[in-house]
Amino acid sequence: MNILLLGSGGREHALAWKMLQSPLCNTLFVAPGNAGTATIAQNINISPLDFEAIKSFVLEQAVNMVVVGPEDPLVKGIYDFFKNDAALAAIPVIGPSQHGAELEGSKEFAKKFLVKNNIPTAAYDSFTKETVEQGCAFLETLQAPYVLKADGLAAGKGVLILQDLAEAQQELRNMLVGEKFGQASTKVVIEEFLDGIELSCFVLTDGKSYKVLPTAKDYKRIGEGDKGLNTGGMGAVSPVPFADDAFMQKVEERVVKPTIQGLINDNIDYKGFVFIGLIKVGDDPFVIEYNVRMGDPETEVVIPRLQSDLVELFIAVANQKLDETVLSVNPKSAATVMLVSGGYPEDYEKGKVITGLNKVEGSIVFHAGTSVSGDDAVSAGGRVLAVTSYGHDYKEAIKKSYQNIALLHFDKMYFRTDIGFDL
Ligand code: ATP
């Protein structure tokens, strides 16, 4: 079949790499893709948000399936766009409907969904400009640290965790009245702080049944010891050693099953990935957030561990026959380390030539922010490459990635040397 994958990051390179291993995949198009996907698939210069251009392309090229990498097209309703168009309705889109995508698009929607379905999560309330004073009063009933979350998508920057009450009240005003995050902060969720260790659980669902994919832990901060500014993610490992069978059984019973049942109860069309951000408090899982697509860089460790045919799984998702498939997972660990542009996540330069790609042995280099320039791959974003390796445990996998990173270079390349330090 002909498949169109939307997106341009390391996540999409990993999804493309895996789909191309399937005998069911004839031609893979990636819109817009990067220098990595260009070497294995056909990049096309279309924005994942230009639904009309996607429609024309899909019809011209007889595309049989669309796989959506990032959240934006989902939150903007690409699933519904296909479903409601007579010419496109028969072409499956792997991803949730716009209604389902609200689990990521609106933190208040997600919190309501969690509470309604009795899924463990931090206690919360939400406020608007009109109720800002009630919000300040609510903060007084909580203990530090205070967690303020802009309701809408804010590129991972919309969550503030503050130690001081007065500062938290001021920031609440800045968000609601001062529109600190624009439209995204017209509503703010205030929630109880949960003290624990974070991990991510990934689920593939056809809207009726589900498969729990391998767990992963990512490292969000720019600096060693997980200090400094937040990034899109500096590395990841899978599986997560502290998510043992007993814990994962709790996750499945208390979180995954009620999540899928909640979608069914609310008639939410959902055929795609659910990314559940968890925090382990003591021995118990609590949900921090839902995302409606795979994580990046978690995809670069989760997908390489799948032994099942990903295209076959996607077809089963589209036909709601996931319960008839078997998910097989490589028992080895996988780790990835992100190579980023110096200065990221603040200002950084692009267009730096990447060398050493052909010297790498025993790791997979997934491209993130790269593009093709003549015969070279050059940096084109903050996060540039994800170097993934397997090992008998995460330490061996990480070591392999660092050995290969020594062979790679671009001007002002930076990476963390402590991925997995807290496991
Ligand atoms: P991202 O896009 O970076 O995943 P986000 O902006 O969607 O994040 P959340 O995942 O809800 O927002 O929160 C960001 C981070 O803030 C979490 O990864 C976690 O470290 C911290 N956090 C959020 N809620 C809580 C909480 N209730 N208690 C403790 N820490 C929290």
Coordinates of C-alpha atoms and ligand atoms in Angstrom, one line a residue:
M1 CA 0.0 0.0 0.0
N2 CA 0.9 3.7 -0.4
I3 CA 1.3 5.4 2.9
L4 CA 1.6 9.1 3.7
L5 CA 3.3 10.0 7.0
L6 CA 2.9 13.6 8.3
G7 CA 5.7 15.3 10.2
S8 CA 9.4 16.0 10.1
G9 CA 11.0 15.0 13.4
G10 CA 13.0 12.1 14.9
R11 CA 9.6 10.5 15.7
E12 CA 8.7 10.5 12.0
H13 CA 12.0 9.1 10.9
A14 CA 11.6 6.2 13.4
L15 CA 8.0 5.6 12.3
A16 CA 9.1 5.7 8.6
W17 CA 12.1 3.3 9.3
K18 CA 9.8 0.8 11.0
M19 CA 7.0 1.0 8.4
L20 CA 9.4 0.4 5.6
Q21 CA 10.4 -2.9 7.1
S22 CA 6.8 -4.1 6.3
P23 CA 6.2 -6.0 3.1
L24 CA 2.8 -4.3 3.1
C25 CA 4.4 -0.9 2.5
N26 CA 4.9 -0.1 -1.2
T27 CA 5.6 3.6 -1.3
L28 CA 6.1 5.8 1.7
F29 CA 5.7 9.5 1.4
V30 CA 6.7 11.9 4.2
A31 CA 5.3 15.4 4.4
P32 CA 7.5 17.3 4.8
G33 CA 10.1 14.9 6.3
N34 CA 13.8 15.6 6.9
A35 CA 17.2 14.5 5.5
G36 CA 16.8 11.2 7.2
T37 CA 13.5 10.3 5.8
A38 CA 14.8 11.5 2.4
T39 CA 17.2 8.6 2.3
I40 CA 14.5 6.0 2.9
A41 CA 11.2 7.4 1.7
Q42 CA 9.9 10.1 -0.6
N43 CA 9.7 13.5 1.0
I44 CA 7.0 15.9 -0.2
N45 CA 6.9 19.6 0.4
I46 CA 3.5 19.9 2.0
S47 CA 2.7 21.2 5.5
P48 CA 0.9 18.7 7.8
L49 CA -1.6 21.6 8.4
D50 CA -2.5 22.2 4.8
F51 CA -5.4 19.8 4.6
E52 CA -6.4 20.8 1.1
A53 CA -2.9 20.2 -0.3
I54 CA -2.9 16.8 1.5
K55 CA -6.2 15.9 0.0
S56 CA -5.0 16.6 -3.6
F57 CA -1.8 14.7 -3.0
V58 CA -3.6 11.7 -1.5
L59 CA -6.0 11.5 -4.4
E60 CA -3.3 12.0 -7.1
Q61 CA -0.9 9.4 -5.6
A62 CA -3.5 6.8 -4.6
V63 CA -2.5 7.0 -1.0
N64 CA -4.2 4.2 1.1
M65 CA -3.4 5.3 4.6
V66 CA -2.3 8.5 6.4
V67 CA -0.2 8.2 9.6
V68 CA -0.1 11.4 11.7
G69 CA 3.1 12.1 13.7
P70 CA 2.6 15.4 15.5
E71 CA -0.4 16.7 17.5
D72 CA -1.2 19.9 15.5
P73 CA -3.0 18.3 12.6
L74 CA -4.9 16.1 15.0
V75 CA -6.0 19.0 17.2
K76 CA -7.0 20.8 14.0
G77 CA -9.2 17.9 12.9
I78 CA -7.4 16.0 10.1
Y79 CA -9.2 12.8 11.1
D80 CA -12.6 14.4 10.7
F81 CA -11.5 16.2 7.5
F82 CA -11.0 12.8 5.9
K83 CA -14.0 11.2 7.5
N84 CA -16.4 13.9 6.3
D85 CA -15.1 14.1 2.7
A86 CA -16.7 11.7 0.3
A87 CA -13.5 11.3 -1.7
L88 CA -11.4 10.6 1.4
A89 CA -13.7 8.8 3.7
A90 CA -12.4 5.3 2.8
I91 CA -8.8 6.3 3.5
P92 CA -7.9 5.6 7.1
V93 CA -6.1 8.2 9.2
I94 CA -4.1 6.8 12.1
G95 CA -4.8 9.3 14.9
P96 CA -7.8 10.4 16.9
S97 CA -10.7 12.5 15.9
Q98 CA -10.7 16.2 16.8
H99 CA -12.8 15.4 19.8
G100 CA -10.3 12.7 21.0
A101 CA -7.4 15.1 20.3
E102 CA -8.8 17.4 23.0
L103 CA -7.2 15.1 25.5
E104 CA -4.0 16.9 24.5
G105 CA -5.4 20.1 23.1
S106 CA -7.2 21.1 26.4
K107 CA -5.8 20.3 29.8
E108 CA -9.2 21.1 31.3
F109 CA -10.9 18.6 29.0
A110 CA -8.3 16.0 30.0
K111 CA -8.7 16.6 33.7
K112 CA -12.5 16.3 33.4
F113 CA -12.1 13.1 31.5
L114 CA -9.7 11.7 34.1
V115 CA -12.0 12.6 37.0
K116 CA -15.2 11.3 35.2
N117 CA -13.5 8.0 34.6
N118 CA -12.0 7.7 38.1
I119 CA -8.5 7.6 36.8
P120 CA -5.9 8.7 39.4
T121 CA -4.6 12.2 38.8
A122 CA -3.7 15.3 40.9
A123 CA -6.7 17.2 42.4
Y124 CA -7.4 20.4 40.4
D125 CA -9.7 23.3 39.6
S126 CA -9.8 25.5 36.6
F127 CA -10.2 29.3 36.3
T128 CA -10.8 32.0 33.7
K129 CA -10.3 35.8 33.6
E130 CA -13.6 36.2 35.3
T131 CA -12.7 33.9 38.2
V132 CA -9.1 34.9 38.7
E133 CA -9.7 36.0 42.3
Q134 CA -11.2 32.6 43.1
G135 CA -8.1 31.1 41.5
C136 CA -5.9 33.1 43.8
A137 CA -8.0 32.0 46.8
F138 CA -7.8 28.4 45.6
L139 CA -4.0 28.6 45.6
E140 CA -4.1 29.6 49.3
T141 CA -5.8 26.3 50.1
L142 CA -2.9 24.4 48.5
Q143 CA 0.7 23.8 49.6
A144 CA 3.8 24.7 47.7
P145 CA 5.0 23.9 45.1
Y146 CA 2.1 25.4 43.0
V147 CA 1.3 23.9 39.6
L148 CA -0.3 26.3 37.0
K149 CA -1.1 25.0 33.6
A150 CA -2.3 26.9 30.5
D151 CA -5.3 25.0 29.2
G152 CA -4.3 25.0 25.5
L153 CA -1.3 24.0 23.5
A154 CA 1.7 26.1 24.5
A155 CA 4.6 24.2 22.9
G156 CA 5.5 22.5 26.1
K157 CA 6.0 25.9 27.9
G158 CA 2.6 26.4 29.4
V159 CA 3.2 24.7 32.8
L160 CA 4.7 26.7 35.7
I161 CA 5.8 25.2 39.0
L162 CA 6.3 27.8 41.6
Q163 CA 7.5 27.7 45.2
D164 CA 6.1 31.0 46.4
L165 CA 2.4 31.7 46.9
A166 CA 2.5 35.4 46.0
E167 CA 4.5 34.6 42.9
A168 CA 2.0 31.8 41.9
Q169 CA -0.9 34.3 42.3
Q170 CA 0.9 36.9 40.2
E171 CA 1.6 34.3 37.5
L172 CA -2.0 33.2 37.5
R173 CA -3.0 36.9 36.8
N174 CA -0.3 37.1 34.1
M175 CA -1.7 34.0 32.4
L176 CA -5.4 34.9 32.7
V177 CA -5.5 38.6 32.6
G178 CA -2.1 39.4 30.9
E179 CA -2.6 36.6 28.3
K180 CA 1.0 35.4 29.0
F181 CA 0.4 32.4 26.7
G182 CA -2.1 34.1 24.4
Q183 CA -5.2 32.0 23.6
A184 CA -3.7 29.0 25.3
S185 CA -4.0 30.6 28.8
T186 CA -7.6 32.0 28.6
K187 CA -8.2 29.1 31.0
V188 CA -5.7 27.9 33.6
V189 CA -5.7 24.6 35.5
I190 CA -4.3 24.7 39.0
E191 CA -3.4 21.4 40.4
E192 CA -1.9 19.6 43.4
F193 CA 1.8 18.9 43.1
L194 CA 2.6 15.2 42.9
D195 CA 6.0 14.2 44.2
G196 CA 7.4 11.1 42.4
I197 CA 9.2 9.9 39.3
E198 CA 7.9 10.3 35.8
L199 CA 7.6 7.8 33.0
S200 CA 5.6 7.5 29.8
C201 CA 3.2 4.7 28.8
F202 CA 2.1 4.3 25.2
V203 CA -1.0 2.6 24.0
L204 CA -2.2 1.9 20.5
T205 CA -6.0 1.7 20.2
D206 CA -8.6 1.0 17.5
G207 CA -11.3 2.6 19.7
K208 CA -12.4 -0.8 21.0
S209 CA -9.4 -2.7 22.1
Y210 CA -5.8 -1.7 22.8
K211 CA -2.2 -2.8 23.0
V212 CA 0.1 -1.4 25.6
L213 CA 3.5 -0.6 23.9
P214 CA 6.8 -0.5 25.7
T215 CA 7.3 2.1 28.4
A216 CA 9.9 4.9 28.1
K217 CA 11.4 7.6 30.2
D218 CA 12.6 10.8 28.6
Y219 CA 15.0 13.5 29.8
K220 CA 13.4 16.9 29.3
R221 CA 15.9 19.5 30.6
I222 CA 18.9 20.8 28.6
G223 CA 21.5 20.3 31.4
E224 CA 23.1 17.4 33.2
G225 CA 21.2 16.1 36.2
D226 CA 18.0 17.3 34.5
K227 CA 18.6 20.9 35.3
G228 CA 18.1 24.1 33.2
L229 CA 15.5 24.9 30.6
N230 CA 12.9 22.6 29.2
T231 CA 13.5 21.1 25.8
G232 CA 11.5 18.8 23.5
G233 CA 13.6 16.0 25.0
M234 CA 17.3 15.2 25.2
G235 CA 17.2 11.5 25.4
A236 CA 15.1 8.5 26.4
V237 CA 15.3 4.9 27.5
S238 CA 13.0 1.9 27.1
P239 CA 11.9 -0.1 29.1
V240 CA 11.8 1.9 32.3
P241 CA 13.5 -0.3 34.9
F242 CA 11.3 0.9 37.8
A243 CA 8.1 0.1 35.9
D244 CA 8.0 -3.5 36.9
D245 CA 5.2 -6.0 36.1
A246 CA 3.3 -5.2 39.4
F247 CA 3.3 -1.5 38.6
M248 CA 2.4 -1.9 35.0
Q249 CA -0.5 -4.1 36.0
K250 CA -1.8 -1.2 38.1
V251 CA -1.3 1.1 35.1
E252 CA -3.3 -1.2 32.9
E253 CA -6.2 -1.7 35.4
R254 CA -6.4 1.9 36.8
V255 CA -5.4 3.9 33.8
V256 CA -5.4 2.2 30.4
K257 CA -8.6 0.3 30.7
P258 CA -10.7 3.1 32.0
T259 CA -9.1 5.5 29.4
I260 CA -10.2 3.3 26.5
Q261 CA -13.6 2.6 28.2
G262 CA -14.0 6.4 28.7
L263 CA -13.5 7.0 25.0
I264 CA -16.0 4.4 24.1
N265 CA -18.6 5.7 26.7
D266 CA -18.2 9.3 25.2
N267 CA -18.5 8.0 21.6
I268 CA -15.1 9.4 20.9
D269 CA -13.6 8.2 17.6
Y270 CA -10.0 7.2 18.5
K271 CA -7.8 5.1 16.2
G272 CA -4.2 5.9 17.1
F273 CA -1.6 6.3 19.8
V274 CA -2.4 7.4 23.3
F275 CA 0.7 8.7 25.2
I276 CA 0.0 8.7 28.9
G277 CA 2.4 10.8 31.0
L278 CA 2.6 9.1 34.4
I279 CA 4.1 9.9 37.7
K280 CA 4.9 7.1 40.1
V281 CA 4.1 8.3 43.6
G282 CA 5.2 5.5 46.0
D283 CA 4.1 2.5 44.1
D284 CA 1.0 4.0 42.5
P285 CA 0.5 5.6 39.1
F286 CA -1.0 9.0 38.6
V287 CA -1.7 10.6 35.2
I288 CA 0.0 13.9 34.6
E289 CA -1.1 14.4 31.0
Y290 CA -2.4 12.7 27.8
N291 CA -0.9 13.3 24.4
V292 CA -2.6 12.0 21.4
R293 CA 0.4 10.9 19.4
M294 CA 3.8 9.3 20.1
G295 CA 6.4 11.2 22.0
D296 CA 9.7 12.5 20.6
P297 CA 12.3 11.2 21.6
E298 CA 10.4 8.3 23.1
T299 CA 9.4 7.0 19.7
E300 CA 13.1 6.5 18.9
V301 CA 13.3 3.9 21.6
V302 CA 9.8 2.4 21.7
I303 CA 9.4 1.8 18.0
P304 CA 12.8 0.1 17.5
R305 CA 11.7 -2.4 20.2
L306 CA 8.6 -3.5 18.4
Q307 CA 9.0 -6.8 16.6
S308 CA 5.5 -6.8 15.1
D309 CA 4.8 -5.4 11.7
L310 CA 3.8 -1.7 12.3
V311 CA 1.8 -1.4 9.1
E312 CA -0.1 -4.6 10.0
L313 CA -0.9 -3.1 13.4
F314 CA -2.1 0.2 11.7
I315 CA -4.3 -1.8 9.3
A316 CA -5.8 -3.6 12.3
V317 CA -6.4 -0.3 14.0
A318 CA -8.2 1.1 11.0
N319 CA -10.4 -2.1 10.8
Q320 CA -10.9 -2.2 14.5
K321 CA -9.3 -5.7 14.6
L322 CA -6.5 -4.9 17.0
D323 CA -7.7 -7.7 19.4
E324 CA -6.9 -10.2 16.6
T325 CA -3.2 -9.2 16.4
V326 CA -0.3 -10.1 18.6
L327 CA 2.2 -7.5 19.8
S328 CA 5.7 -8.7 20.0
V329 CA 8.4 -6.7 21.7
N330 CA 12.2 -7.1 21.7
P331 CA 13.3 -7.9 25.3
K332 CA 16.5 -5.8 24.8
S333 CA 16.7 -2.3 26.1
A334 CA 16.9 0.7 23.8
A335 CA 18.4 4.1 24.6
T336 CA 18.6 7.3 22.5
V337 CA 20.7 10.4 22.9
M338 CA 19.7 13.7 21.2
L339 CA 22.4 15.8 19.5
V340 CA 21.2 19.4 19.6
S341 CA 22.4 22.7 18.2
G342 CA 24.5 24.8 20.6
G343 CA 22.3 27.4 22.3
Y344 CA 19.1 25.3 22.0
P345 CA 16.4 25.7 23.5
E346 CA 17.2 29.4 23.1
D347 CA 18.7 30.9 20.0
Y348 CA 20.9 28.6 17.9
E349 CA 22.3 28.5 14.4
K350 CA 21.2 26.2 11.6
G351 CA 22.7 25.0 8.4
K352 CA 25.7 23.2 10.0
V353 CA 27.1 20.3 7.9
I354 CA 26.8 17.0 9.7
T355 CA 29.7 14.6 9.3
G356 CA 30.4 11.0 10.4
L357 CA 26.9 9.6 9.6
N358 CA 28.5 6.8 7.4
K359 CA 30.9 5.9 10.2
V360 CA 28.3 4.9 12.7
E361 CA 28.1 1.1 13.5
G362 CA 25.7 -0.7 15.8
S363 CA 23.4 2.3 16.4
I364 CA 20.6 3.8 14.4
V365 CA 20.8 7.5 13.7
F366 CA 17.3 9.0 13.4
H367 CA 17.2 12.5 12.0
A368 CA 15.2 15.2 13.7
G369 CA 15.9 18.8 12.6
T370 CA 17.9 18.2 9.5
S371 CA 17.5 19.0 5.8
V372 CA 19.4 18.2 2.6
S373 CA 21.8 20.7 1.2
G374 CA 23.5 19.5 -2.0
D375 CA 25.2 16.2 -1.0
D376 CA 25.1 17.0 2.7
A377 CA 22.7 16.6 5.6
V378 CA 22.7 19.9 7.5
S379 CA 21.1 21.0 10.8
A380 CA 17.8 22.6 10.4
G381 CA 16.4 22.8 14.0
G382 CA 17.3 22.7 17.7
R383 CA 17.2 19.0 18.0
V384 CA 19.2 17.5 15.2
L385 CA 19.9 13.8 15.5
A386 CA 18.8 11.0 17.8
V387 CA 21.3 8.2 18.2
T388 CA 19.5 5.0 19.3
S389 CA 21.2 1.7 20.4
Y390 CA 20.1 -1.6 21.8
G391 CA 21.7 -3.3 24.8
H392 CA 21.0 -6.1 27.3
D393 CA 20.2 -3.3 29.7
Y394 CA 19.8 0.4 29.4
K395 CA 23.4 1.0 30.5
E396 CA 24.8 -1.0 27.6
A397 CA 22.5 0.7 25.1
I398 CA 23.5 4.2 26.3
K399 CA 27.2 3.3 26.2
K400 CA 26.8 2.2 22.6
S401 CA 25.1 5.5 21.6
Y402 CA 27.9 7.5 23.3
Q403 CA 30.5 5.5 21.4
N404 CA 28.9 6.3 18.1
I405 CA 28.2 9.9 19.0
A406 CA 32.0 10.4 19.2
L407 CA 32.1 9.8 15.4
L408 CA 29.4 12.4 14.7
H409 CA 30.0 16.1 14.3
F410 CA 28.5 19.4 13.5
D411 CA 29.6 22.9 14.5
K412 CA 28.4 23.7 18.1
M413 CA 26.9 20.2 18.6
Y414 CA 25.8 19.6 22.2
F415 CA 24.3 16.6 24.0
R416 CA 23.8 15.4 27.6
T417 CA 26.3 12.8 28.8
D418 CA 24.0 11.5 31.6
I419 CA 20.9 10.0 30.0
G420 CA 19.6 7.3 32.3
F421 CA 21.5 8.8 35.3
D422 CA 18.5 8.5 37.7
L423 CA 17.5 4.9 36.9
Ligands
ATP1 P1 5.0 18.7 27.7 O1 4.5 19.2 26.4 O2 6.4 19.2 28.0 O3 4.9 17.2 27.8 P2 2.9 20.0 28.9 O4 3.1 21.4 28.7 O5 1.9 19.3 28.1 O6 4.2 19.2 28.9 P3 2.5 18.7 31.5 O7 3.1 17.4 30.9 O8 1.1 18.6 32.0 O9 2.5 19.8 30.4 O10 3.5 19.2 32.6 C1 4.8 19.5 32.3 C2 5.7 18.9 33.4 O11 5.4 19.6 34.6 C3 5.5 17.5 33.7 O12 6.3 16.7 32.8 C4 5.9 17.4 35.1 O13 7.3 17.3 35.2 C5 5.5 18.7 35.7 N1 4.1 18.5 36.3 C6 3.0 18.7 35.7 N2 1.9 18.5 36.6 C7 2.5 18.2 37.7 C8 2.0 17.8 39.0 N3 0.7 17.8 39.3 N4 2.8 17.5 40.0 C9 4.2 17.6 39.8 N5 4.7 17.9 38.6 C10 3.9 18.2 37.6

